[in-house]
Coordinates of C-alpha atoms and ligand atoms in Angstrom, one line a residue:
X1 CA 0.0 0.0 0.1
X2 CA 1.5 3.4 -1.0
X3 CA 2.8 5.2 2.2
X4 CA 0.5 8.2 1.6
X5 CA -2.3 6.1 2.9
X6 CA -0.4 5.9 6.2
X7 CA 0.2 9.7 6.3
X8 CA -1.2 11.7 9.2
X9 CA -2.9 14.0 6.6
X10 CA -4.7 11.0 4.9
X11 CA -5.7 9.6 8.3
X12 CA -7.0 13.0 9.5
X13 CA -9.0 13.5 6.3
X14 CA -10.5 10.0 6.5
X15 CA -11.2 10.3 10.2
X16 CA -12.9 13.6 9.7
X17 CA -14.9 12.3 6.8
X18 CA -16.1 9.4 8.9
X19 CA -17.1 11.6 11.8
X20 CA -19.0 14.0 9.5
X21 CA -20.6 11.2 7.6
X22 CA -21.8 9.7 11.0
X23 CA -22.8 13.1 12.2
X24 CA -24.8 13.9 9.0
X25 CA -26.4 10.3 9.0
X26 CA -27.5 10.8 12.6
X27 CA -28.9 14.3 11.9
X28 CA -30.7 13.1 8.6
X29 CA -32.1 10.1 10.5
X30 CA -33.3 12.2 13.3
X31 CA -34.8 15.0 11.2
X32 CA -36.2 12.4 8.7
X33 CA -38.0 10.4 11.5
X34 CA -39.3 13.6 13.1
X35 CA -40.6 14.9 9.7
X36 CA -42.1 11.5 9.0
X37 CA -43.9 11.4 12.3
X38 CA -45.3 15.0 11.8
X39 CA -46.5 14.0 8.3
X40 CA -48.2 10.8 9.7
X41 CA -49.9 12.8 12.3
X42 CA -51.1 15.3 9.8
X43 CA -52.5 12.7 7.5
X44 CA -54.3 10.9 10.3
X45 CA -56.1 14.0 11.2
X46 CA -56.8 14.7 7.5
X47 CA -58.1 11.2 7.2
X48 CA -60.3 11.8 10.2
X49 CA -61.7 15.0 8.9
X50 CA -62.5 13.4 5.4
X51 CA -64.2 10.4 7.1
X52 CA -66.5 12.7 9.2
X53 CA -67.3 14.6 6.1
X54 CA -68.3 11.3 4.2
X55 CA -70.1 9.9 7.1
X56 CA -72.4 13.0 7.1
X57 CA -72.9 12.7 3.5
X58 CA -73.8 9.1 3.9
X59 CA -76.2 9.7 6.7
X60 CA -78.0 12.4 4.7
X61 CA -78.2 9.8 1.7
X62 CA -79.6 7.2 4.1
X63 CA -82.5 9.6 5.4
X64 CA -83.2 11.0 1.9
X65 CA -83.6 7.4 0.5
X66 CA -84.7 5.8 3.6
X67 CA -82.0 3.2 3.3
X68 CA -78.8 2.4 1.5
X69 CA -80.4 1.9 -2.0
X70 CA -78.6 3.6 -4.9
X71 CA -75.6 4.3 -2.8
X72 CA -73.0 3.2 -5.2
X73 CA -73.0 6.4 -7.5
X74 CA -72.9 8.7 -4.4
X75 CA -70.0 6.8 -3.0
X76 CA -68.1 6.8 -6.2
X77 CA -68.6 10.6 -6.2
X78 CA -67.5 11.0 -2.8
X79 CA -64.5 8.8 -3.4
X80 CA -63.3 10.9 -6.4
X81 CA -64.0 14.2 -4.4
X82 CA -62.1 12.9 -1.3
X83 CA -59.5 10.9 -3.3
X84 CA -60.3 7.8 -1.1
X85 CA -61.6 4.4 -1.7
X86 CA -64.9 4.3 0.4
X87 CA -66.4 1.1 1.5
X88 CA -69.9 1.2 3.3
X89 CA -71.3 -1.5 5.3
X90 CA -74.8 -1.7 6.8
X91 CA -75.4 -2.1 10.6
X92 CA -75.1 -5.9 10.2
X93 CA -71.7 -5.6 8.5
X94 CA -73.0 -6.5 5.1
X95 CA -71.2 -4.7 2.2
X96 CA -73.5 -1.9 0.9
X97 CA -71.2 0.0 -1.5
X98 CA -67.5 0.1 -2.6
X99 CA -66.1 3.0 -4.7
X100 CA -63.4 0.7 -6.1
X101 CA -64.8 -2.9 -6.2
X102 CA -62.3 -4.1 -8.7
X103 CA -59.2 -2.7 -7.2
X104 CA -58.2 -6.1 -5.9
X105 CA -56.3 -4.3 -3.1
X106 CA -56.8 -5.8 0.3
X107 CA -57.6 -3.6 3.2
X108 CA -54.3 -3.5 5.2
X109 CA -55.7 -2.3 8.5
X110 CA -53.0 0.3 8.5
X111 CA -54.1 3.1 10.7
X112 CA -52.3 5.7 8.7
X113 CA -53.8 4.5 5.5
X114 CA -57.4 3.6 6.5
X115 CA -60.1 4.9 8.9
X116 CA -63.3 3.2 9.8
X117 CA -66.0 5.2 11.6
X118 CA -69.6 4.1 12.5
X119 CA -72.5 6.0 10.9
X120 CA -74.9 6.8 13.9
X121 CA -77.7 9.3 14.0
X122 CA -79.4 10.1 17.3
X123 CA -77.8 6.9 18.8
X124 CA -79.0 4.6 16.0
X125 CA -76.3 2.7 14.2
X126 CA -77.0 2.8 10.5
X127 CA -73.7 1.2 9.4
X128 CA -70.1 2.0 9.1
X129 CA -67.8 3.6 6.5
X130 CA -64.0 2.8 5.8
X131 CA -61.9 5.3 3.9
X132 CA -58.8 3.8 2.4
X133 CA -55.8 5.6 0.9
X134 CA -54.1 3.4 -1.6
X135 CA -52.7 2.5 -5.0
X136 CA -56.2 2.2 -6.4
X137 CA -57.0 5.8 -5.8
X138 CA -53.5 7.0 -6.5
X139 CA -53.5 8.6 -3.0
X140 CA -50.9 6.8 -1.0
X141 CA -50.0 10.2 0.1
X142 CA -51.2 13.6 -0.6
X143 CA -49.1 15.4 -3.4
X144 CA -48.3 18.5 -1.2
X145 CA -47.3 16.3 1.8
X146 CA -45.3 13.9 -0.6
X147 CA -43.5 17.0 -2.1
X148 CA -42.7 18.2 1.4
X149 CA -41.2 14.9 2.4
X150 CA -39.2 14.4 -0.6
X151 CA -38.2 18.0 -0.4
X152 CA -36.8 17.4 3.2
X153 CA -35.1 14.4 2.0
X154 CA -33.4 16.2 -0.9
X155 CA -32.4 19.1 1.3
X156 CA -30.8 16.9 3.8
X157 CA -29.0 15.0 1.2
X158 CA -27.8 18.0 -0.7
X159 CA -26.6 19.8 2.6
X160 CA -25.0 16.7 3.7
X161 CA -23.1 16.4 0.5
X162 CA -22.1 20.0 0.5
X163 CA -21.0 20.0 4.1
X164 CA -19.1 16.7 3.6
X165 CA -17.2 18.0 0.5
X166 CA -16.5 21.4 2.1
X167 CA -15.5 19.8 5.4
X168 CA -13.1 17.2 3.8
X169 CA -11.5 20.0 1.7
X170 CA -11.2 22.2 4.8
X171 CA -9.6 19.4 6.8
X172 CA -7.2 18.6 4.0
X173 CA -6.2 22.2 3.6
X174 CA -5.8 22.8 7.4
X175 CA -4.0 19.5 8.0
X176 CA -1.7 20.3 5.2
X177 CA -0.8 23.7 6.7
X178 CA -0.4 22.2 10.2
X179 CA 1.7 19.3 8.9
X180 CA 4.1 21.2 6.7
X181 CA 6.5 22.1 9.6
X182 CA 6.2 18.4 10.8
X183 CA 7.3 17.3 7.3
X184 CA 10.2 19.9 7.4
X185 CA 11.2 18.6 10.7
X186 CA 11.2 15.0 9.5
X187 CA 13.3 15.8 6.5
X188 CA 15.8 17.7 8.8
X189 CA 15.9 14.9 11.3
X190 CA 16.6 12.4 8.4
X191 CA 19.5 14.5 7.1
X192 CA 20.7 15.0 10.8
X193 CA 20.7 11.2 11.1
X194 CA 22.8 11.0 7.9
X195 CA 25.5 13.2 9.6
X196 CA 24.5 16.5 8.2
X197 CA 24.6 18.3 11.7
X198 CA 24.1 21.8 10.3
X199 CA 20.3 21.1 9.7
X200 CA 18.2 23.7 11.4
X201 CA 14.4 24.2 11.0
X202 CA 12.4 27.5 11.1
X203 CA 10.9 28.2 14.6
X204 CA 8.5 30.9 13.7
X205 CA 5.5 28.3 13.9
X206 CA 3.4 29.1 16.8
X207 CA 2.5 26.6 19.6
X208 CA 3.8 23.2 20.3
X209 CA 5.2 22.6 16.9
X210 CA 7.3 25.9 17.1
X211 CA 8.5 24.5 20.6
X212 CA 9.3 21.2 18.9
X213 CA 11.3 23.0 16.2
X214 CA 13.2 25.0 18.8
X215 CA 14.0 21.7 20.8
X216 CA 15.2 20.1 17.6
X217 CA 17.5 23.1 16.8
X218 CA 18.9 22.8 20.3
X219 CA 19.5 19.2 19.9
X220 CA 21.2 19.8 16.5
X221 CA 23.4 22.4 18.0
X222 CA 24.4 20.1 20.9
X223 CA 25.1 17.4 18.6
X224 CA 27.2 19.6 16.3
X225 CA 29.0 21.0 19.4
X226 CA 29.7 17.5 20.7
X227 CA 31.0 16.4 17.3
X228 CA 33.3 19.4 17.3
X229 CA 34.6 18.7 20.7
X230 CA 35.2 15.0 19.8
X231 CA 37.1 16.1 16.7
X232 CA 39.1 18.5 18.7
X233 CA 39.8 16.0 21.4
X234 CA 41.1 13.4 18.9
X235 CA 43.3 16.1 17.4
X236 CA 44.5 17.4 20.8
X237 CA 45.2 13.9 22.0
X238 CA 47.2 13.1 18.8
X239 CA 49.1 16.4 19.2
X240 CA 50.0 15.8 23.0
X241 CA 51.1 12.2 22.2
X242 CA 53.2 13.2 19.2
X243 CA 55.5 15.6 21.1
X244 CA 57.0 13.2 23.6
X245 CA 57.0 10.4 21.0
X246 CA 58.8 12.6 18.5
X247 CA 61.3 13.6 21.3
X248 CA 61.9 9.8 22.2
X249 CA 62.3 9.0 18.5
X250 CA 64.9 11.9 18.0
X251 CA 66.9 10.9 21.0
X252 CA 66.9 7.2 19.9
X253 CA 67.9 8.0 16.3
X254 CA 70.7 10.4 17.5
X255 CA 72.0 7.3 19.7
X256 CA 71.6 4.9 16.7
X257 CA 73.5 7.2 14.3
X258 CA 76.3 7.7 17.1
X259 CA 75.5 11.5 17.5
X260 CA 74.6 11.0 21.1
X261 CA 76.1 8.7 23.8
X262 CA 73.7 6.2 25.3
X263 CA 74.8 7.4 28.8
X264 CA 72.6 7.8 31.8
X265 CA 71.9 11.6 31.0
X266 CA 70.4 10.4 27.6
X267 CA 68.5 7.5 29.2
X268 CA 67.2 10.0 31.9
X269 CA 65.9 12.3 29.2
X270 CA 64.1 9.5 27.4
X271 CA 62.8 8.1 30.7
X272 CA 61.4 11.6 31.5
X273 CA 59.5 11.6 28.2
X274 CA 58.1 8.1 28.7
X275 CA 56.9 9.1 32.2
X276 CA 55.3 12.1 30.6
X277 CA 53.6 9.8 28.1
X278 CA 52.5 7.3 30.8
X279 CA 51.0 10.3 32.9
X280 CA 49.2 11.6 29.8
X281 CA 47.7 8.3 28.9
X282 CA 46.6 7.7 32.6
X283 CA 45.1 11.1 32.8
X284 CA 43.2 10.5 29.6
X285 CA 42.0 7.2 31.0
X286 CA 40.7 8.9 34.3
X287 CA 39.1 11.7 32.2
X288 CA 37.3 9.3 29.9
X289 CA 35.9 7.3 32.9
X290 CA 34.9 10.4 34.7
X291 CA 33.1 11.8 31.7
X292 CA 31.2 8.8 30.9
X293 CA 30.1 8.5 34.5
X294 CA 31.8 5.2 35.0
X295 CA 34.3 6.3 37.6
X296 CA 34.0 4.3 40.7
X297 CA 34.2 6.2 44.0
X298 CA 35.0 4.5 47.2
X299 CA 33.1 6.5 49.7
X300 CA 34.2 6.5 53.4
X301 CA 34.1 9.0 56.3
X302 CA 37.2 11.1 56.0
X303 CA 38.5 13.8 58.4
X304 CA 39.4 16.5 56.0
X305 CA 41.9 18.2 58.3
X306 CA 44.0 15.0 58.4
X307 CA 43.8 14.7 54.6
X308 CA 45.0 18.2 53.9
X309 CA 47.8 17.8 56.3
X310 CA 49.1 14.5 54.8
X311 CA 48.8 16.0 51.2
X312 CA 50.7 19.2 52.3
X313 CA 53.3 17.1 53.8
X314 CA 53.7 15.1 50.5
X315 CA 54.4 18.5 48.8
X316 CA 56.5 20.2 51.4
X317 CA 59.8 19.1 49.8
X318 CA 58.9 20.5 46.5
X319 CA 57.7 23.7 48.0
X320 CA 61.0 24.0 50.1
X321 CA 63.0 23.4 47.0
X322 CA 61.3 26.4 45.4
X323 CA 61.5 28.5 48.4
X324 CA 57.7 28.5 48.9
X325 CA 56.1 28.2 52.3
X326 CA 53.1 25.9 52.7
X327 CA 50.7 27.1 55.4
X328 CA 47.7 25.2 56.8
X329 CA 44.8 27.1 58.0
X330 CA 42.4 24.6 59.6
X331 CA 39.8 25.2 62.3
X332 CA 40.0 23.2 65.5
X333 CA 36.8 21.3 64.6
X334 CA 35.8 20.0 61.1
X335 CA 33.0 17.7 60.4
X336 CA 33.9 14.2 59.0
X337 CA 32.9 13.9 55.2
X338 CA 31.8 11.1 53.0
X339 CA 34.3 11.0 50.2
X340 CA 36.6 8.9 48.1
X341 CA 39.8 9.8 49.9
X342 CA 42.2 8.9 47.1
X343 CA 40.3 10.9 44.5
X344 CA 40.1 14.0 46.8
X345 CA 43.7 13.7 47.6
X346 CA 44.4 13.7 43.9
X347 CA 42.4 16.9 43.5
X348 CA 44.1 18.8 46.3
X349 CA 47.4 17.4 45.2
X350 CA 46.9 18.9 41.6
X351 CA 45.8 22.3 43.0
X352 CA 48.9 22.4 45.3
X353 CA 51.2 21.3 42.5
X354 CA 49.9 24.2 40.2
X355 CA 50.0 26.6 43.2
X356 CA 53.7 25.8 43.9
X357 CA 54.5 25.8 40.2
X358 CA 53.0 29.4 39.7
X359 CA 54.3 30.8 43.0
X360 CA 57.4 32.9 43.1
X361 CA 60.2 32.2 45.6
X362 CA 59.5 33.5 49.1
X363 CA 55.7 33.5 48.6
X364 CA 53.2 31.5 50.6
X365 CA 50.7 28.9 49.6
X366 CA 47.9 28.6 52.1
X367 CA 45.7 25.4 52.3
X368 CA 42.5 26.0 54.2
X369 CA 39.2 24.1 55.1
X370 CA 36.0 25.5 56.4
X371 CA 32.5 24.1 57.0
X372 CA 30.4 27.3 56.0
X373 CA 27.1 25.5 56.8
X374 CA 25.9 22.1 58.0
X375 CA 25.9 20.6 54.6
X376 CA 29.1 21.9 52.9
X377 CA 32.9 21.5 53.3
X378 CA 35.0 24.2 51.5
X379 CA 38.7 23.4 50.7
X380 CA 40.9 26.1 49.2
X381 CA 44.5 26.5 47.9
X382 CA 45.5 30.1 47.7
X383 CA 48.8 31.3 46.2
X384 CA 50.5 34.7 45.7
X385 CA 51.6 33.9 42.2
X386 CA 51.1 35.8 39.0
X387 CA 47.4 35.2 39.0
X388 CA 45.2 34.3 36.0
X389 CA 44.0 36.8 33.3
X390 CA 40.1 37.2 33.6
X391 CA 39.6 36.2 30.0
X392 CA 41.5 32.9 30.6
X393 CA 39.5 32.0 33.6
X394 CA 36.5 30.3 32.0
X395 CA 38.8 28.1 30.0
X396 CA 41.2 26.8 32.6
X397 CA 39.1 23.9 33.4
X398 CA 38.9 22.7 29.7
X399 CA 40.8 19.9 28.3
X400 CA 44.3 20.6 27.2
X401 CA 43.9 24.3 27.9
X402 CA 47.2 26.0 29.1
X403 CA 47.5 29.6 29.8
X404 CA 51.1 29.6 28.5
X405 CA 51.4 26.4 26.4
X406 CA 55.1 26.6 25.8
X407 CA 56.0 27.1 29.4
X408 CA 53.5 24.6 30.6
X409 CA 54.7 21.9 28.3
X410 CA 58.2 22.5 29.4
X411 CA 57.0 21.9 33.0
X412 CA 55.4 18.6 32.0
X413 CA 51.8 19.8 32.4
X414 CA 49.3 18.2 30.1
X415 CA 46.6 20.7 30.5
X416 CA 44.4 18.0 31.9
X417 CA 45.1 18.5 35.6
X418 CA 42.2 21.0 36.4
X419 CA 39.8 19.2 34.0
X420 CA 40.2 16.0 35.9
X421 CA 39.9 17.8 39.2
X422 CA 36.7 19.3 38.0
X423 CA 35.4 15.8 36.9
X424 CA 36.5 14.2 40.2
X425 CA 34.8 17.0 42.3
X426 CA 31.6 16.7 40.3
X427 CA 31.5 13.0 40.7
X428 CA 31.3 13.8 44.4
X429 CA 28.4 16.1 43.6
X430 CA 30.6 19.1 44.6
X431 CA 31.8 22.2 42.8
X432 CA 35.2 23.6 41.9
X433 CA 36.1 27.2 41.1
X434 CA 38.7 29.9 41.1
X435 CA 39.1 33.4 42.2
X436 CA 42.2 35.2 40.8
X437 CA 43.7 38.7 40.6
X438 CA 46.6 39.2 38.2
X439 CA 49.9 40.0 40.1
X440 CA 48.3 39.0 43.5
X441 CA 47.6 35.3 43.1
X442 CA 44.9 32.7 42.8
X443 CA 42.7 30.9 45.1
X444 CA 41.1 27.5 43.9
X445 CA 38.4 26.2 46.0
X446 CA 36.3 23.1 46.2
X447 CA 33.0 22.6 47.8
X448 CA 31.9 19.1 48.7
X449 CA 28.6 18.0 50.3
X450 CA 29.3 16.6 53.8
X451 CA 26.8 13.6 53.0
X452 CA 26.5 13.2 49.3
X453 CA 23.4 11.4 48.1
X454 CA 25.0 8.0 47.5
X455 CA 22.4 6.9 44.9
X456 CA 24.3 3.9 43.4
X457 CA 27.6 5.3 44.4
X458 CA 27.3 3.7 47.8
X459 CA 27.5 0.4 46.1
X460 CA 30.7 1.2 44.5
X461 CA 33.1 -0.5 46.9
X462 CA 35.5 -1.2 44.2
X463 CA 38.3 1.4 44.0
X464 CA 39.6 0.4 40.7
X465 CA 38.8 2.6 37.8
Ligands
ADP1 P1 48.5 21.4 33.7 O1 48.4 20.0 34.1 O2 49.2 21.7 32.4 O3 49.1 22.3 34.8 P2 46.0 22.4 34.5 O4 44.7 21.9 34.0 O5 46.2 21.9 35.9 O6 47.1 21.9 33.4 O7 46.1 23.9 34.5 C1 45.7 24.7 33.3 C2 46.2 26.0 33.2 O8 45.7 26.8 34.2 C3 47.8 25.9 33.4 O9 48.3 25.9 32.0 C4 48.1 27.1 34.2 O10 48.7 28.0 33.3 C5 46.8 27.6 34.7 N1 47.0 27.5 36.2 C6 46.5 26.5 36.9 N2 46.8 26.8 38.3 C7 47.2 28.0 38.3 C8 47.7 28.8 39.4 N3 47.6 28.4 40.7 N4 48.2 30.1 39.1 C9 48.2 30.4 37.8 N5 47.9 29.8 36.7 C10 47.4 28.5 36.9

């Protein structure tokens, strides 16, 4: 069956035609039966009047002729005047006269078609007369009534046909107008599915369809953005991997060609590049897991003060080597927090590493913790470094983003540290942010819920990622 038979427009038109047909049939049937009843009521009354008139005529004849003799002529006359077959019987039921004796038409007893009334004068029964409307007299129905009935029927039929045609045409036009945006949307969705992510549809249509078009456009934009991000990521990853690999390749070729001695200094350089590669790959793995929501967190009650002290201790040697002072600013009492200790240590470690890296000699890096309300723990790492330009701030949590790429790469940074930190904090249902003033320093802060909603996460006892 052609697909247009399954189209919404076709179904709408057919559906409407059916409803219209049923409605018209119902109205016609109702109007027709009401008209029929009225016509029959009128005919019965008419019959009654005629019968009374004939009865009076017959009574007069009876008295004038002192009996029913010579009645046939008068009955035939009355029959042609009234347009009825007239049958007269005497008081004993014997047939006296019949205006149409040869009609052969049997009396039907149909109340609407025949009428029998007794002929009585002063309480004396002279006989009875029956008036029959029938084929024989050509008077099944009065011509005027018959015209009225067929006129009503014809009017109903014509009105119904006109309303039907006009209604179906109207529904067809309206549904075409309403469904045009749906067709446009369908075509755009098909092209989008085939990979043309630039597809957009007009949103000027009012109502739900306009809303749908708007939602479609948002979806297409998101898909396009995601595709762009995916392509950028692949390019970025390839770029990041290529640099240390090219370095290793260069050193190995120089050793092979005898340009460089395979001594411990050369091996150290190559080892450093390999470590950088390993860290990069590991960072990418953690990031991929965190972004896909498959990162498993091992929630346990942790004393935040103790965690910060231990992390600071791990970085003290590095800070000392750079002449940077590490200061812990912890209140005496801090609530215990449900968290994955390893992952939060990783986040604080990353912030500390950046802070020390960007701090000048003789400056101070402060690690603090507070519980500003009964639901949140706020950790902060503040430095007195060069700070971050306001226009750079929105991007520093993006993948592979470095404020100064050449310097950052030289220090071994992959531009993934803050991105991973953000993902890990968000996996804890927390937030991470930064306040920075150029020339004064930066303060990175992390806010964690004291009791995260462990929907599903509580089941994650496995710490492997
Ligand atoms: P990386 O691993 O290369 O350090 P991050 O994601 O940790 O990358 O940091 C992104 C960029 O943010 C870095 O290139 C650095 O320039 C900037 N940045 C991070 N922390 C600080 C800080 N405390 N002070 C100034 N700049 C910072």
